mmCIF file of C-alpha atoms in Angstrom:
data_model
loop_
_atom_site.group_PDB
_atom_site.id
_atom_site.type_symbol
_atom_site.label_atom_id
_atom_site.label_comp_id
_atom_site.label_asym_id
_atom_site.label_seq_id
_atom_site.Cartn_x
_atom_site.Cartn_y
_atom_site.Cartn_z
ATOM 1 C CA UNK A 1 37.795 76.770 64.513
ATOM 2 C CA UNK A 2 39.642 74.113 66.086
ATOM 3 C CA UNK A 3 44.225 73.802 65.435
ATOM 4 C CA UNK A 4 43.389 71.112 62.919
ATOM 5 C CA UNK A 5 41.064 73.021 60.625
ATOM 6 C CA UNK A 6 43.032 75.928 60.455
ATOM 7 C CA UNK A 7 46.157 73.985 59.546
ATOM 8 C CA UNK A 8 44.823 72.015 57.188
ATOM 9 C CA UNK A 9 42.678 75.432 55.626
ATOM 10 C CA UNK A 10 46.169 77.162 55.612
ATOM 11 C CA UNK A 11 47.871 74.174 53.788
ATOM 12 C CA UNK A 12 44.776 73.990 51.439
ATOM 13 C CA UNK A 13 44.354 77.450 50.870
ATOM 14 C CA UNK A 14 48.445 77.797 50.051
ATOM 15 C CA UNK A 15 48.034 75.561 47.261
ATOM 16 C CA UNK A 16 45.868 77.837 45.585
ATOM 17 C CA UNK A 17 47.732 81.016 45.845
ATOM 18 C CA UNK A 18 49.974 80.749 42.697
ATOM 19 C CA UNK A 19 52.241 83.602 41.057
ATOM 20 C CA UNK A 20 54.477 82.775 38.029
ATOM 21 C CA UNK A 21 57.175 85.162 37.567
ATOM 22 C CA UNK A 22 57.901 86.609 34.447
ATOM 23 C CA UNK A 23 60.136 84.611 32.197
ATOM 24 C CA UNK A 24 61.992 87.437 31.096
ATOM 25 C CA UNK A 25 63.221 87.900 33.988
ATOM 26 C CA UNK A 26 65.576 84.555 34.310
ATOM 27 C CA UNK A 27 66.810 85.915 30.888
ATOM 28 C CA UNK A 28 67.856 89.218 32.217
ATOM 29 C CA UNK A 29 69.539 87.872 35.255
ATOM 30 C CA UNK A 30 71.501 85.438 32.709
ATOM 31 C CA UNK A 31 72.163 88.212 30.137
ATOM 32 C CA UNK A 32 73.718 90.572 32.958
ATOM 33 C CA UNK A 33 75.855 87.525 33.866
ATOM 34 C CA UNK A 34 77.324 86.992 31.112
ATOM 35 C CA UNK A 35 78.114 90.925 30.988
ATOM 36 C CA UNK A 36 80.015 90.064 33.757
ATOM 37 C CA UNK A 37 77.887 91.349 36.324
ATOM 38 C CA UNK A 38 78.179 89.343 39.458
ATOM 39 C CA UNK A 39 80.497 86.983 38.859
ATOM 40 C CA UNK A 40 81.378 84.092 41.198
ATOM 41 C CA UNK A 41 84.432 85.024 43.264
ATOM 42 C CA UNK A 42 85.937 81.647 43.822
ATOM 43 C CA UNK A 43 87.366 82.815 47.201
ATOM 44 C CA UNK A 44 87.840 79.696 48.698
ATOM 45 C CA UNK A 45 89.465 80.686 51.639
ATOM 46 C CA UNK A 46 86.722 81.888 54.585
ATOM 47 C CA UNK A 47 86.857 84.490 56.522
ATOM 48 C CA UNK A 48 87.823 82.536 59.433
ATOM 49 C CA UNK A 49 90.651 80.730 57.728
ATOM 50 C CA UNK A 50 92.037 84.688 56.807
ATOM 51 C CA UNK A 51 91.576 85.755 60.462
ATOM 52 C CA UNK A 52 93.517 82.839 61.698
ATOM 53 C CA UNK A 53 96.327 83.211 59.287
ATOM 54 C CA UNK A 54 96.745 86.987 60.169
ATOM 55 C CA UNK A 55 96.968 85.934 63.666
ATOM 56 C CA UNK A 56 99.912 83.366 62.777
ATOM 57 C CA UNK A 57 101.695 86.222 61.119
ATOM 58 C CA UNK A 58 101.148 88.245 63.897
ATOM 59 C CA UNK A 59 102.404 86.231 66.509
ATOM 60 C CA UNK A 60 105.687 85.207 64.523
ATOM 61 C CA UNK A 61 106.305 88.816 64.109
ATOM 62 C CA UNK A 62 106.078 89.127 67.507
ATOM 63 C CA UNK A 63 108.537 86.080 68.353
ATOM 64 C CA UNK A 64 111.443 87.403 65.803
ATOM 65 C CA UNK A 65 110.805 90.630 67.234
ATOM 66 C CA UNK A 66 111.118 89.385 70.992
ATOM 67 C CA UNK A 67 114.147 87.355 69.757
ATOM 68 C CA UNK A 68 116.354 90.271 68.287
ATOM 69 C CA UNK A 69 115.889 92.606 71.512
ATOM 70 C CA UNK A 70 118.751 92.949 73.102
ATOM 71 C CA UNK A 71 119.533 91.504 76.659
ATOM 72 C CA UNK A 72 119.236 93.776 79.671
ATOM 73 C CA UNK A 73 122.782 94.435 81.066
ATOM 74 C CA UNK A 74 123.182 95.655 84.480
ATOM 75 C CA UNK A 75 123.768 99.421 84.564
ATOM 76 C CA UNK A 76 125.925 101.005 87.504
ATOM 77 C CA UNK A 77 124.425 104.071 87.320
ATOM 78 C CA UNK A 78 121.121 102.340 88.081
ATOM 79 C CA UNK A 79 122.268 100.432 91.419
ATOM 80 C CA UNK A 80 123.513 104.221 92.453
ATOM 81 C CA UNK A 81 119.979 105.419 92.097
ATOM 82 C CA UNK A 82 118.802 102.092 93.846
ATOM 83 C CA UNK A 83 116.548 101.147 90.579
ATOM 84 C CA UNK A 84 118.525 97.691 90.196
ATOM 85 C CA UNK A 85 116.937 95.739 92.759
ATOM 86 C CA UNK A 86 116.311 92.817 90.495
ATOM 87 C CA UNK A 87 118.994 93.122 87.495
ATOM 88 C CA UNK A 88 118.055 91.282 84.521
ATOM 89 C CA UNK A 89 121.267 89.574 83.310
ATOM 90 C CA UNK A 90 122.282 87.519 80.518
ATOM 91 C CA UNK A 91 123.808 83.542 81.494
ATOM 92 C CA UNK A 92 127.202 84.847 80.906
ATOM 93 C CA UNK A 93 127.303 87.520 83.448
ATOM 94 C CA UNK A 94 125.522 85.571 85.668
ATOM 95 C CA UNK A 95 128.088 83.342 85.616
ATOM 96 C CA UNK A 96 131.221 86.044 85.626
ATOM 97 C CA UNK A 97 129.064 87.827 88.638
ATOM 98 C CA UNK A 98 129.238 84.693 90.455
ATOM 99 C CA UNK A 99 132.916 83.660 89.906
ATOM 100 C CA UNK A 100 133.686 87.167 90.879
ATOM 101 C CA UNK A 101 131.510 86.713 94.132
ATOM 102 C CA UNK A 102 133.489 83.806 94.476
ATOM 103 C CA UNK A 103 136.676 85.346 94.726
ATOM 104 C CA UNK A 104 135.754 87.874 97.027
ATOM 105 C CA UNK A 105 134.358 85.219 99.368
ATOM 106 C CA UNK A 106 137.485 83.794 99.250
ATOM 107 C CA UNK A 107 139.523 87.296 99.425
ATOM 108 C CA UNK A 108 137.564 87.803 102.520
ATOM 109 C CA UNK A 109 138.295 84.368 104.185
ATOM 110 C CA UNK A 110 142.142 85.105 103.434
ATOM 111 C CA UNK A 111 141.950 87.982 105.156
ATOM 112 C CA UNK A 112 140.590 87.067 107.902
ATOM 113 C CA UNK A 113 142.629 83.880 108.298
ATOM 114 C CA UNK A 114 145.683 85.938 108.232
ATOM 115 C CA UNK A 115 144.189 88.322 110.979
ATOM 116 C CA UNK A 116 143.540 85.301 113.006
ATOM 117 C CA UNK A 117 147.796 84.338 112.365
ATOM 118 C CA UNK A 118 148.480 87.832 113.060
ATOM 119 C CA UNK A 119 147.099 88.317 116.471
ATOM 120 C CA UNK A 120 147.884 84.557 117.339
ATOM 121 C CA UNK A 121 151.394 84.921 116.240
ATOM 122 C CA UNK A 122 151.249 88.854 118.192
ATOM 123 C CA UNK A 123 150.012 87.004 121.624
ATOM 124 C CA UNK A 124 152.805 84.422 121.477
ATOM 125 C CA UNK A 125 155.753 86.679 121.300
ATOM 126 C CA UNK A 126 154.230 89.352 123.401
ATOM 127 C CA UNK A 127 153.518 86.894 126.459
ATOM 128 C CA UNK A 128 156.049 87.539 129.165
ATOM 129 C CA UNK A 129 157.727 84.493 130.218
ATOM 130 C CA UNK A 130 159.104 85.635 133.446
ATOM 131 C CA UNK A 131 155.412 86.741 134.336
ATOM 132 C CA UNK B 1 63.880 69.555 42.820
ATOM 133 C CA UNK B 2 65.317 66.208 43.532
ATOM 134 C CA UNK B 3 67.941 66.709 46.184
ATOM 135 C CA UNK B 4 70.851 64.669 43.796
ATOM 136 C CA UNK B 5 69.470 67.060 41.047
ATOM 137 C CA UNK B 6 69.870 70.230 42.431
ATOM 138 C CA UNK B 7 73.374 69.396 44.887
ATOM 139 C CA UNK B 8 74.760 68.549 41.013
ATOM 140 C CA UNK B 9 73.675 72.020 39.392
ATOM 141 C CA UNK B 10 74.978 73.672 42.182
ATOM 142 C CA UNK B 11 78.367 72.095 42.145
ATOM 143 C CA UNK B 12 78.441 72.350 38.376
ATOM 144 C CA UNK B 13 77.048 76.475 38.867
ATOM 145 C CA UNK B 14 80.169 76.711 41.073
ATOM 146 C CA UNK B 15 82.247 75.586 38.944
ATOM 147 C CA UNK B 16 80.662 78.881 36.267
ATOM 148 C CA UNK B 17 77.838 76.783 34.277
ATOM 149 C CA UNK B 18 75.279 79.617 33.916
ATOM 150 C CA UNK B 19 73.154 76.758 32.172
ATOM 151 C CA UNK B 20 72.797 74.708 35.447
ATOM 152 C CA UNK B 21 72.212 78.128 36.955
ATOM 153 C CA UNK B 22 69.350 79.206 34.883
ATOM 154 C CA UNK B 23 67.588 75.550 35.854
ATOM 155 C CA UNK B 24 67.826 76.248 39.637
ATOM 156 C CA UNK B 25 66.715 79.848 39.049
ATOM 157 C CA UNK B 26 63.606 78.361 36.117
ATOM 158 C CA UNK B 27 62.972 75.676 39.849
ATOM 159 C CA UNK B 28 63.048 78.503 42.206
ATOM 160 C CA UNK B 29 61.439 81.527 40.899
ATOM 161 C CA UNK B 30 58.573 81.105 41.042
ATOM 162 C CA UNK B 31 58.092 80.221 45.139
ATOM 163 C CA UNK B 32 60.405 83.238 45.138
ATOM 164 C CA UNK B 33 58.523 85.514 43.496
ATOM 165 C CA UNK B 34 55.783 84.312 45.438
ATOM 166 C CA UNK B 35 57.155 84.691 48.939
ATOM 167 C CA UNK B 36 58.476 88.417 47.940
ATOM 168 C CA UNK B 37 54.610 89.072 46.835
ATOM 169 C CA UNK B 38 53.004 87.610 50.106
ATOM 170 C CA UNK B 39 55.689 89.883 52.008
ATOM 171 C CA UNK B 40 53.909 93.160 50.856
ATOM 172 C CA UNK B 41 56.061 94.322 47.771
ATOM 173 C CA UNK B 42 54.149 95.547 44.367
ATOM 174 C CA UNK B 43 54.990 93.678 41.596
ATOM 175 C CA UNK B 44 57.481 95.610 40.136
ATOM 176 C CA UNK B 45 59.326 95.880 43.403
ATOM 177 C CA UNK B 46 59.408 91.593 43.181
ATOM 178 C CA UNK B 47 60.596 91.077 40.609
ATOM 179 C CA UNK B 48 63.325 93.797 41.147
ATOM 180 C CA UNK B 49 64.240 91.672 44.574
ATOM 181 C CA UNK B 50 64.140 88.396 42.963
ATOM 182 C CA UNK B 51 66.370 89.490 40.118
ATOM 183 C CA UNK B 52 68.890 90.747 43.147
ATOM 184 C CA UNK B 53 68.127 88.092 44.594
ATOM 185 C CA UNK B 54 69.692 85.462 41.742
ATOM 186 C CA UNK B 55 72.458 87.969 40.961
ATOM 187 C CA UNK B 56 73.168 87.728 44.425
ATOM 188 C CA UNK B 57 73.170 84.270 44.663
ATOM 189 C CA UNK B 58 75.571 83.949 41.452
ATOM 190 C CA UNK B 59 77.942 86.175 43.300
ATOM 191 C CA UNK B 60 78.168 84.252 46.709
ATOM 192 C CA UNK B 61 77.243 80.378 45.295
ATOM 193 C CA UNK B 62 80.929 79.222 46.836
ATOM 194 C CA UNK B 63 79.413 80.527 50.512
ATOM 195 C CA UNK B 64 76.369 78.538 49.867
ATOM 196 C CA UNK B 65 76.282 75.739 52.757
ATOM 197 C CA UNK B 66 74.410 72.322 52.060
ATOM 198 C CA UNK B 67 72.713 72.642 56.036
ATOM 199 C CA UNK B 68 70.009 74.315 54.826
ATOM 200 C CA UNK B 69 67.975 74.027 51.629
ATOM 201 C CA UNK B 70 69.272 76.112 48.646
ATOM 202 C CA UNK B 71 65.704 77.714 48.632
ATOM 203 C CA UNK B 72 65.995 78.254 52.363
ATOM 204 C CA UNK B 73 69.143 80.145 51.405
ATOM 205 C CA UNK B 74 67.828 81.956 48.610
ATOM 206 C CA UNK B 75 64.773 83.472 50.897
ATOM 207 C CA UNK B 76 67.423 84.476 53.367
ATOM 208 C CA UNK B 77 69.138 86.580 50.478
ATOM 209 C CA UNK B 78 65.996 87.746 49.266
ATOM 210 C CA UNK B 79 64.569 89.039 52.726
ATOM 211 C CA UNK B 80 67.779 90.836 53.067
ATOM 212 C CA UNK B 81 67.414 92.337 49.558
ATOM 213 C CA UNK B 82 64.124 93.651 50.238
ATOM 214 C CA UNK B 83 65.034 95.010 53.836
ATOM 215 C CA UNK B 84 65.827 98.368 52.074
ATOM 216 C CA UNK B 85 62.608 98.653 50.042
ATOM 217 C CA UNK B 86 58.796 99.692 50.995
ATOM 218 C CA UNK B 87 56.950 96.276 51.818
ATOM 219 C CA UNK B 88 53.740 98.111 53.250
ATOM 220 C CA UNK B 89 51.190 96.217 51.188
ATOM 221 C CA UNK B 90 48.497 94.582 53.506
ATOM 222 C CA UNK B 91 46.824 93.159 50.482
ATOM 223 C CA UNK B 92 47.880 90.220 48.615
ATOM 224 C CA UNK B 93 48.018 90.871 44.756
ATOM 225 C CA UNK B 94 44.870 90.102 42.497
ATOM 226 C CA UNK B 95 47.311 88.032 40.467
ATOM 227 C CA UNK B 96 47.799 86.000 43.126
ATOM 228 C CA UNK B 97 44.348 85.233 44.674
ATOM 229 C CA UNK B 98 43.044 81.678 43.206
ATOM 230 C CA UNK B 99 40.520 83.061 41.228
ATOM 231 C CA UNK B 100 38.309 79.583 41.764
ATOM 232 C CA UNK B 101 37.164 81.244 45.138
ATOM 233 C CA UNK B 102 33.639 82.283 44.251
ATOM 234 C CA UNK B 103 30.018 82.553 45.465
ATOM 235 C CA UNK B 104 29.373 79.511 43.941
ATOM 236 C CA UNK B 105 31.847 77.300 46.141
ATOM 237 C CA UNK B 106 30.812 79.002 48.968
ATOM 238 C CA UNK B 107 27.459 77.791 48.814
ATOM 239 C CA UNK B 108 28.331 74.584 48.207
ATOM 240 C CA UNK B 109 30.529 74.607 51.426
ATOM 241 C CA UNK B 110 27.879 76.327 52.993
ATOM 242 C CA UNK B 111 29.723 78.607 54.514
ATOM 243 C CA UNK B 112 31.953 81.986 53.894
ATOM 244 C CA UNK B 113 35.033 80.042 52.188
ATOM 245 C CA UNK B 114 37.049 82.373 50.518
ATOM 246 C CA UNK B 115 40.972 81.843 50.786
ATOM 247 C CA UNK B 116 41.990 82.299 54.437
ATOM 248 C CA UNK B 117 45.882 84.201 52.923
ATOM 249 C CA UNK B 118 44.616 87.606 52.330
ATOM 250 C CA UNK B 119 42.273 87.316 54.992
ATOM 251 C CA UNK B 120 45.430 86.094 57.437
ATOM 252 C CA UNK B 121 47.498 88.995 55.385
ATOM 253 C CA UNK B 122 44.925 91.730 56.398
ATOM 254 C CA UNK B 123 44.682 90.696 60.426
ATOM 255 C CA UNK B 124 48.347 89.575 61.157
ATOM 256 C CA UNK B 125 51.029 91.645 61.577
ATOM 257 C CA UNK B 126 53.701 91.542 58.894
ATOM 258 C CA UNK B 127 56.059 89.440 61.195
ATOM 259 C CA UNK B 128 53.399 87.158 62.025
ATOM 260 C CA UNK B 129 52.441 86.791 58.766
ATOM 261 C CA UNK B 130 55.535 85.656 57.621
ATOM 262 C CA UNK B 131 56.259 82.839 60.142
ATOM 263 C CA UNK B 132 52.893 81.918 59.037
ATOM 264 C CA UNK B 133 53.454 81.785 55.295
ATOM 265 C CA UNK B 134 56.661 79.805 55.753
ATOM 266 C CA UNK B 135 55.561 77.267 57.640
ATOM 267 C CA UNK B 136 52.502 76.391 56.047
ATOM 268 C CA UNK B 137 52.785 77.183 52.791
ATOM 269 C CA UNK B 138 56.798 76.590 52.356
ATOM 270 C CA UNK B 139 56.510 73.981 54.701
ATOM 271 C CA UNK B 140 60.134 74.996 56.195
ATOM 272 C CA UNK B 141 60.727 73.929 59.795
ATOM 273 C CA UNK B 142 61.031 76.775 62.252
ATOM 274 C CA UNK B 143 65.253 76.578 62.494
ATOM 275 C CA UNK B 144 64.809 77.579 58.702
ATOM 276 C CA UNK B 145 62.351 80.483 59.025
ATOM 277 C CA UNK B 146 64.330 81.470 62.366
ATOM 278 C CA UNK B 147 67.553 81.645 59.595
ATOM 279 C CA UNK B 148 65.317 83.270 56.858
ATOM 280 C CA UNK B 149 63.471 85.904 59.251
ATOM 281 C CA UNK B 150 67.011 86.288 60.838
ATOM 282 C CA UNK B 151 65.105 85.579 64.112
ATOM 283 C CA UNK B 152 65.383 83.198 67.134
ATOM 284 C CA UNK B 153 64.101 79.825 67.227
ATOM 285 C CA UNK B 154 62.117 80.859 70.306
ATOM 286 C CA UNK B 155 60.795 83.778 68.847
ATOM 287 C CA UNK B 156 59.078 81.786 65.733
ATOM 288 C CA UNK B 157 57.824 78.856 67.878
ATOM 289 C CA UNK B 158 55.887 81.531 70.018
ATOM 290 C CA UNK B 159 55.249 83.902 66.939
ATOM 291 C CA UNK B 160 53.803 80.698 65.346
ATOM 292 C CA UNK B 161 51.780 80.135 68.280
ATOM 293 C CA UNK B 162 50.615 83.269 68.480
ATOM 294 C CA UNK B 163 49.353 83.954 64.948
ATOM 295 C CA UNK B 164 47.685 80.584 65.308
ATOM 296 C CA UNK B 165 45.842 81.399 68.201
ATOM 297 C CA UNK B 166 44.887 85.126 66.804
ATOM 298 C CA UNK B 167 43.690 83.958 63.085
ATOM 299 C CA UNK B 168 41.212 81.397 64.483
ATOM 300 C CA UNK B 169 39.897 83.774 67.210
ATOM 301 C CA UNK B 170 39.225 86.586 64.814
ATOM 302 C CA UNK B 171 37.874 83.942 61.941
ATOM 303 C CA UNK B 172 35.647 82.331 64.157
ATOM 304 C CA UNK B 173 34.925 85.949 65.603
ATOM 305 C CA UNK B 174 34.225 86.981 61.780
ATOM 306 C CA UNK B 175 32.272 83.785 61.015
ATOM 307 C CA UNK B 176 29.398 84.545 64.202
ATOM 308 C CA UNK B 177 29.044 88.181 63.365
ATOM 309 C CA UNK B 178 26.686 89.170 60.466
ATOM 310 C CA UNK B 179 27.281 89.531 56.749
ATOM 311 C CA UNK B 180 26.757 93.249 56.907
ATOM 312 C CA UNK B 181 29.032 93.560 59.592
ATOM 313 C CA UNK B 182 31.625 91.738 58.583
ATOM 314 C CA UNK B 183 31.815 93.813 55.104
ATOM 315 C CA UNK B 184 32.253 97.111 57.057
#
């Protein structure tokens, strides 16, 4: 039997196989219905659009939460233990740590200034003239 | 079903008419009930699954998408609903055997011509069967029985293939091989 015949015997054949279901069947899937047996659920949000949503809340949960932590503020006791390699500060003590470098910068170019006076000033008057 | 037709009772089913509902079930139940019997279930068993089947349906109309057929959808529910029950029957049901198949077309035709179903139903695996059925007698394209069967596309172009190739060899087989043989 060649691909044609069969197909067309298997459409042919199909035709004839017919079952009718029994009516009362339609009427007991209506009467259960109206008993309030599986009724429509009108969700009409997916299960996609409920995934996404959580994972909005989640991540602005996460935000606020990131948002309230307090900064990290450098701790003394850690640069004695050598654990403050890389302090995490906040702008503002950035910016006092700096002035304060600043000034000792300066503190140290005083000092050394004056040193420089001292011993010039020290040479002068200790040169002998009649030498 | 016109297409315009049955998109209409669906919306209006959606929106609770259990009138528009009971015409798509009166359209559908009987191919339904049909397919269920041609999968191996008794009778009683059918018409349990179809009536899950509908109740079903009611439940989960608003996940019903319009990219496959509503009856493609309903034989996906009812395949599922008859996953848990015993579908072991490798005949097809008197009831459902055209009954015009008799001795006396057969010699007309001149040859053995009774329906080629229940012969198809008896030599074919289940799964092969059931490609089978779908495609010739539901006419559904294989991306629809692939979705019904739960199945690749792949696997129902080769499982169509296959059953194909197997029903004519063992029909022709059946056809050479004499009459006493044959009813052994």
């Amino acid at each position: 039997m060649n691909r044609q015949d069969l197909e067309h015997r298997l459409h042919a054949d199909a035709e004839r196989l017919g079952a009718s279901c029994p009516p009362h069947l339609r009427h007991r899937v209506a009467e259960r219905i109206r008993h309030g047996e599986g009724r429509p659920s009108h969700r009409r949000i997916g299960i996609p659009a409920l995934a996404g949503a959580f994972a909005a809340t989640a991540f602005a949960f996460v935000s606020v939460w990131m948002l309230w932590q307090p900064s990290a503020v450098e701790r003394h006791d850690a640069r004695t233990v050598d654990l403050n390699a890389t302090p995490v500060v906040a702008k503002s003590d950035r910016m006092l740590a700096s002035r304060e470098a600043a000034l000792e910068n300066e503190w140290q170019l005083f000092e050394r200034d004056l040193r420089i006076l001292r011993d010039h000033v020290t040479a002068t008057f200790d040169k002998n003239p009649n030498s | 079903m016109i297409p315009e037709v049955e998109r209409d009772l669906i919306r209006r089913a959606r929106s609770g008419s259990l009138d528009a509902f009971d015409a798509l079930m009166r359209a559908h139940q009987d191919r339904l009930y049909r397919f269920v019997l041609v999968r191996g279930a008794s009778s009683a068993d059918a018409q349990d699954i179809v009536q899950d089947t509908f109740l079903a349906a009611w439940r989960y109309l608003d996940g019903y998408r319009e990219r496959w057929r509503f009856s493609t959808w309903l034989y996906t529910i009812a395949r599922r609903q008859a996953s848990g029950r015993r579908m072991d029957h490798a005949e097809l049901p008197e009831s459902l055997v055209d009954p015009g198949d008799g001795p006396d077309q057969a010699a007309s035709a001149g040859q053995r011509r009774e329906n080629i179903w229940p012969v198809a139903r008896k030599l074919l695996p289940s799964d092969w069967f059931g490609v089978l059925w779908l495609y010739y007698a539901e006419d559904r394209k294989t991306g629809e029985i692939a979705r019904i069967l739960g199945r690749s596309a792949a696997w129902v172009k080769v499982t169509l293939h296959r059953s194909r190739k197997r029903l004519a060899e063992l029909i022709d087989a059946a056809d050479w091989l004499p009459e006493e043989v044959v009813s052994k």
